[in-house]
PDB file of C-alpha atoms in Angstrom:
ATOM      1  CA  MET A 122       5.464  12.339   7.311  1.00 51.00           C
ATOM      2  CA  GLN A 123       2.893  12.465  10.023  1.00 49.00           C
ATOM      3  CA  PRO A 124      -0.494  13.595   8.682  1.00 49.00           C
ATOM      4  CA  PRO A 125      -2.497  15.474  11.714  1.00 49.00           C
ATOM      5  CA  GLU A 126      -6.278  15.048  11.595  1.00 48.00           C
ATOM      6  CA  THR A 127      -8.309  17.954  12.828  1.00 44.00           C
ATOM      7  CA  ALA A 128     -12.094  18.014  13.462  1.00 43.00           C
ATOM      8  CA  THR A 129     -12.177  21.141  11.157  1.00 41.00           C
ATOM      9  CA  GLN A 130     -10.385  19.409   8.288  1.00 64.00           C
ATOM     10  CA  GLN A 131     -12.344  16.651   6.385  1.00 81.00           C
ATOM     11  CA  MET A 132     -10.603  13.937   4.461  1.00 92.00           C
ATOM     12  CA  ALA A 133     -11.364  13.644   0.498  1.00 96.00           C
ATOM     13  CA  GLU A 134     -11.967  10.051  -0.563  1.00 97.00           C
ATOM     14  CA  ALA A 135     -12.524   8.356  -3.554  1.00 96.00           C
ATOM     15  CA  SER A 136     -12.950   4.802  -4.229  1.00 97.00           C
ATOM     16  CA  LEU A 137     -12.717   2.224  -7.415  1.00 96.00           C
ATOM     17  CA  GLU A 138     -13.469  -1.132  -8.250  1.00 96.00           C
ATOM     18  CA  THR A 139     -10.571  -3.484  -8.937  1.00 96.00           C
ATOM     19  CA  PRO A 140      -9.544  -7.028  -9.566  1.00 95.00           C
ATOM     20  CA  VAL A 141      -8.973  -7.142  -5.811  1.00 95.00           C
ATOM     21  CA  GLY A 142     -12.131  -5.292  -4.543  1.00 94.00           C
ATOM     22  CA  THR A 143     -13.260  -1.992  -3.769  1.00 96.00           C
ATOM     23  CA  LEU A 144     -10.418   0.442  -3.104  1.00 96.00           C
ATOM     24  CA  CYS A 145     -10.800   3.787  -1.391  1.00 97.00           C
ATOM     25  CA  VAL A 146      -8.115   6.475  -1.247  1.00 98.00           C
ATOM     26  CA  GLY A 147      -7.896   8.892   1.415  1.00 97.00           C
ATOM     27  CA  GLU A 148      -6.336  12.357   1.094  1.00 97.00           C
ATOM     28  CA  GLN A 149      -5.603  15.193   3.495  1.00 95.00           C
ATOM     29  CA  ASP A 150      -3.444  18.215   2.921  1.00 94.00           C
ATOM     30  CA  GLY A 151      -2.134  17.470  -0.115  1.00 96.00           C
ATOM     31  CA  ALA A 152      -1.081  14.276   0.442  1.00 97.00           C
ATOM     32  CA  ILE A 153      -2.527  10.028   0.269  1.00 98.00           C
ATOM     33  CA  VAL A 154      -2.783   9.126   3.919  1.00 97.00           C
ATOM     34  CA  ARG A 155      -4.620   5.836   3.692  1.00 96.00           C
ATOM     35  CA  LEU A 156      -6.087   2.830   1.507  1.00 97.00           C
ATOM     36  CA  THR A 157      -8.868   0.741   2.547  1.00 96.00           C
ATOM     37  CA  TRP A 158     -11.014  -1.933   0.922  1.00 95.00           C
ATOM     38  CA  GLN A 159     -14.445  -0.341   0.892  1.00 93.00           C
ATOM     39  CA  ALA A 160     -16.308   2.049  -0.754  1.00 92.00           C
ATOM     40  CA  ALA A 161     -15.997   6.046  -0.226  1.00 91.00           C
ATOM     41  CA  PRO A 162     -18.609   7.158   2.214  1.00 89.00           C
ATOM     42  CA  ALA A 163     -21.463   8.877   1.051  1.00 87.00           C
ATOM     43  CA  GLY A 164     -21.410  12.442   0.916  1.00 85.00           C
ATOM     44  CA  VAL A 165     -17.677  12.961   0.602  1.00 89.00           C
ATOM     45  CA  ALA A 166     -15.921  14.347  -1.824  1.00 91.00           C
ATOM     46  CA  GLY A 167     -12.874  13.393  -3.949  1.00 91.00           C
ATOM     47  CA  SER A 168     -10.081  15.864  -4.865  1.00 95.00           C
ATOM     48  CA  ALA A 169      -8.001  16.424  -7.657  1.00 96.00           C
ATOM     49  CA  LEU A 170      -5.354  14.253  -5.682  1.00 97.00           C
ATOM     50  CA  THR A 171      -7.468  11.406  -5.067  1.00 97.00           C
ATOM     51  CA  ALA A 172      -8.711  11.230  -8.876  1.00 97.00           C
ATOM     52  CA  GLU A 173      -4.809  10.978  -9.468  1.00 98.00           C
ATOM     53  CA  ALA A 174      -4.465   7.849  -7.114  1.00 98.00           C
ATOM     54  CA  LEU A 175      -7.658   6.306  -8.556  1.00 97.00           C
ATOM     55  CA  ALA A 176      -5.817   6.688 -12.237  1.00 98.00           C
ATOM     56  CA  GLN A 177      -2.615   5.624 -10.974  1.00 98.00           C
ATOM     57  CA  LEU A 178      -4.269   2.402  -9.751  1.00 98.00           C
ATOM     58  CA  ARG A 179      -6.224   1.861 -12.769  1.00 98.00           C
ATOM     59  CA  ALA A 180      -3.124   2.065 -14.822  1.00 98.00           C
ATOM     60  CA  TYR A 181      -1.839  -0.409 -12.274  1.00 98.00           C
ATOM     61  CA  PHE A 182      -4.084  -2.900 -12.517  1.00 97.00           C
ATOM     62  CA  ALA A 183      -3.771  -2.494 -16.362  1.00 97.00           C
ATOM     63  CA  HIS A 184      -0.408  -3.393 -16.544  1.00 96.00           C
ATOM     64  CA  GLU A 185       0.816   0.330 -17.444  1.00 97.00           C
ATOM     65  CA  LEU A 186       2.122   1.406 -14.359  1.00 96.00           C
ATOM     66  CA  THR A 187       4.903   0.221 -12.606  1.00 94.00           C
ATOM     67  CA  ALA A 188       5.634   2.889  -9.927  1.00 95.00           C
ATOM     68  CA  PHE A 189       3.375   5.106  -8.100  1.00 97.00           C
ATOM     69  CA  ASP A 190       4.186   8.396  -8.147  1.00 97.00           C
ATOM     70  CA  LEU A 191       2.006  10.229  -5.550  1.00 98.00           C
ATOM     71  CA  PRO A 192       2.543  12.215  -2.358  1.00 98.00           C
ATOM     72  CA  LEU A 193       2.516  10.227   0.754  1.00 97.00           C
ATOM     73  CA  ALA A 194       2.002  10.834   4.466  1.00 96.00           C
ATOM     74  CA  VAL A 195       2.359   7.890   6.912  1.00 95.00           C
ATOM     75  CA  ALA A 196       0.971   8.632  10.267  1.00 91.00           C
ATOM     76  CA  GLY A 197       3.208   6.361  12.462  1.00 90.00           C
ATOM     77  CA  SER A 198       6.575   6.586  14.373  1.00 94.00           C
ATOM     78  CA  ASP A 199       9.733   6.920  12.818  1.00 96.00           C
ATOM     79  CA  PHE A 200      10.076   3.166  12.557  1.00 97.00           C
ATOM     80  CA  GLN A 201       6.866   2.466  10.800  1.00 96.00           C
ATOM     81  CA  CYS A 202       7.518   5.364   8.374  1.00 96.00           C
ATOM     82  CA  ALA A 203      11.082   3.639   7.646  1.00 97.00           C
ATOM     83  CA  VAL A 204       9.451   0.187   7.229  1.00 97.00           C
ATOM     84  CA  CYS A 205       6.978   2.244   4.240  1.00 97.00           C
ATOM     85  CA  ALA A 206       9.572   3.494   2.970  1.00 97.00           C
ATOM     86  CA  ALA A 207      11.633   0.183   2.837  1.00 98.00           C
ATOM     87  CA  MET A 208       8.628  -1.238   1.364  1.00 97.00           C
ATOM     88  CA  SER A 209       8.075   1.430  -1.170  1.00 97.00           C
ATOM     89  CA  ALA A 210      11.604   0.907  -2.844  1.00 97.00           C
ATOM     90  CA  ILE A 211      10.532  -2.799  -3.699  1.00 96.00           C
ATOM     91  CA  PRO A 212      10.329  -2.804  -7.520  1.00 95.00           C
ATOM     92  CA  LEU A 213       7.474  -4.293  -9.236  1.00 94.00           C
ATOM     93  CA  GLY A 214       7.724  -7.800  -9.715  1.00 91.00           C
ATOM     94  CA  GLU A 215      10.301  -8.101  -6.653  1.00 93.00           C
ATOM     95  CA  THR A 216       9.948  -9.174  -3.177  1.00 93.00           C
ATOM     96  CA  ARG A 217      11.682  -8.938   0.115  1.00 94.00           C
ATOM     97  CA  THR A 218      11.606 -10.786   3.337  1.00 94.00           C
ATOM     98  CA  TYR A 219      10.837  -9.425   6.831  1.00 95.00           C
ATOM     99  CA  GLY A 220      14.416 -10.596   7.764  1.00 95.00           C
ATOM    100  CA  GLU A 221      16.169  -8.557   4.846  1.00 96.00           C
ATOM    101  CA  ILE A 222      14.389  -5.315   5.361  1.00 97.00           C
ATOM    102  CA  ALA A 223      14.672  -5.553   9.502  1.00 97.00           C
ATOM    103  CA  LYS A 224      19.004  -6.322   8.670  1.00 97.00           C
ATOM    104  CA  ASP A 225      18.656  -3.146   6.696  1.00 96.00           C
ATOM    105  CA  LEU A 226      16.923  -0.661   9.340  1.00 96.00           C
ATOM    106  CA  GLY A 227      19.166  -2.606  12.183  1.00 96.00           C
ATOM    107  CA  ALA A 228      15.693  -4.274  13.660  1.00 95.00           C
ATOM    108  CA  ALA A 229      14.070  -7.532  14.392  1.00 94.00           C
ATOM    109  CA  ALA A 230      11.927  -8.879  11.997  1.00 93.00           C
ATOM    110  CA  GLN A 231       9.013  -9.229  13.879  1.00 93.00           C
ATOM    111  CA  PRO A 232       8.694  -5.310  14.492  1.00 95.00           C
ATOM    112  CA  VAL A 233       9.136  -4.834  11.040  1.00 95.00           C
ATOM    113  CA  GLY A 234       6.044  -7.567  10.307  1.00 93.00           C
ATOM    114  CA  ASN A 235       4.255  -5.398  12.635  1.00 94.00           C
ATOM    115  CA  ALA A 236       4.868  -2.126  10.924  1.00 95.00           C
ATOM    116  CA  CYS A 237       3.886  -3.869   7.663  1.00 94.00           C
ATOM    117  CA  GLY A 238       0.550  -5.162   8.611  1.00 92.00           C
ATOM    118  CA  ALA A 239       0.094  -1.343   9.873  1.00 94.00           C
ATOM    119  CA  ASN A 240       0.875   0.092   6.607  1.00 95.00           C
ATOM    120  CA  PRO A 241      -2.223   2.754   5.838  1.00 96.00           C
ATOM    121  CA  ILE A 242      -1.920   2.611   2.435  1.00 97.00           C
ATOM    122  CA  PRO A 243      -1.357  -0.630   1.060  1.00 96.00           C
ATOM    123  CA  VAL A 244      -1.117  -1.554  -2.337  1.00 97.00           C
ATOM    124  CA  ILE A 245       0.636   1.909  -3.456  1.00 98.00           C
ATOM    125  CA  ILE A 246       3.131   1.218  -0.380  1.00 97.00           C
ATOM    126  CA  PRO A 247       3.332  -2.573  -1.450  1.00 96.00           C
ATOM    127  CA  CYS A 248       3.511  -4.552   1.591  1.00 94.00           C
ATOM    128  CA  HIS A 249       2.384  -7.371  -0.334  1.00 94.00           C
ATOM    129  CA  ARG A 250       5.919  -7.569  -1.455  1.00 94.00           C
ATOM    130  CA  VAL A 251       7.194  -8.785   1.598  1.00 94.00           C
ATOM    131  CA  LEU A 252       7.676 -12.281   2.695  1.00 91.00           C
ATOM    132  CA  GLY A 253       8.242 -14.302   5.504  1.00 88.00           C
ATOM    133  CA  ALA A 254      11.648 -16.365   5.376  1.00 83.00           C
ATOM    134  CA  SER A 255       9.785 -19.461   4.952  1.00 81.00           C
ATOM    135  CA  GLY A 256       6.315 -18.333   3.519  1.00 79.00           C
ATOM    136  CA  LEU A 257       3.989 -15.560   2.335  1.00 83.00           C
ATOM    137  CA  GLY A 258       3.572 -13.987   5.633  1.00 81.00           C
ATOM    138  CA  GLY A 259       0.331 -12.239   6.461  1.00 79.00           C
ATOM    139  CA  PHE A 260      -1.716  -9.532   4.611  1.00 76.00           C
ATOM    140  CA  SER A 261      -3.814  -7.063   6.437  1.00 73.00           C
ATOM    141  CA  GLY A 262      -5.792  -6.136   3.306  1.00 78.00           C
ATOM    142  CA  ALA A 263      -9.456  -7.990   2.509  1.00 81.00           C
ATOM    143  CA  GLY A 264      -9.066 -11.231   1.424  1.00 81.00           C
ATOM    144  CA  GLY A 265      -6.035 -11.515   3.655  1.00 85.00           C
ATOM    145  CA  VAL A 266      -2.993 -13.914   2.038  1.00 88.00           C
ATOM    146  CA  GLU A 267      -5.220 -14.637  -1.293  1.00 90.00           C
ATOM    147  CA  THR A 268      -5.378 -10.534  -1.899  1.00 93.00           C
ATOM    148  CA  LYS A 269      -1.447 -10.820  -1.707  1.00 92.00           C
ATOM    149  CA  VAL A 270      -1.235 -13.766  -3.773  1.00 91.00           C
ATOM    150  CA  ALA A 271      -3.329 -12.042  -6.379  1.00 92.00           C
ATOM    151  CA  LEU A 272      -1.263  -8.757  -6.248  1.00 94.00           C
ATOM    152  CA  LEU A 273       2.058 -11.038  -6.391  1.00 93.00           C
ATOM    153  CA  ARG A 274       0.516 -12.785  -9.501  1.00 92.00           C
ATOM    154  CA  HIS A 275      -0.387  -9.326 -11.014  1.00 93.00           C
ATOM    155  CA  GLU A 276       2.837  -8.135 -10.576  1.00 94.00           C
ATOM    156  CA  GLY A 277       4.461 -11.144 -12.315  1.00 89.00           C
ATOM    157  CA  ALA A 278       6.064 -12.310  -9.075  1.00 84.00           C
ATOM    158  CA  ALA A 279       3.850 -15.585  -9.083  1.00 63.00           C
ATOM    159  CA  GLY A 280       7.076 -17.670  -9.863  1.00 64.00           C
ATOM    160  CA  LEU A 281       8.079 -16.728  -5.931  1.00 58.00           C
ATOM    161  CA  LEU A 282       4.887 -18.520  -4.711  1.00 58.00           C
ATOM    162  CA  ILE A 283       5.623 -21.972  -6.401  1.00 46.00           C
TER     163      ILE A 283
END
């Protein structure tokens, strides 16, 4: 699951305006490897896969998609990849706590929180669906916790915020 980035291999990127800001997806070696809150750099071409990722993001924000179906490659340790897989398994409109994921992985909650914060493909890998035991927890995307709340409201999980 770890894509090598080489100097000879340029990442394909494309961006989209969404209710939570401009999102840019990056693809390399046939897999989505990152999502950031920024416009794609000028002169960088997209690909068929980045176009599909943008189409799925549009459908998600239009309430027409409940699960992303894209090839993903998470650069990171085995633990980072395991946390990303656990986050990806959380259905739309549901949440889990850092502690619940930690228990499933046989780890402590703090490293799970750190791995959530290092998620390279937020929204598509739904780190916003992971909450603290007694609160929202953090969010590393643009807008911080406000963006996390907006995504949870969008997904119909707002009842959990009251």
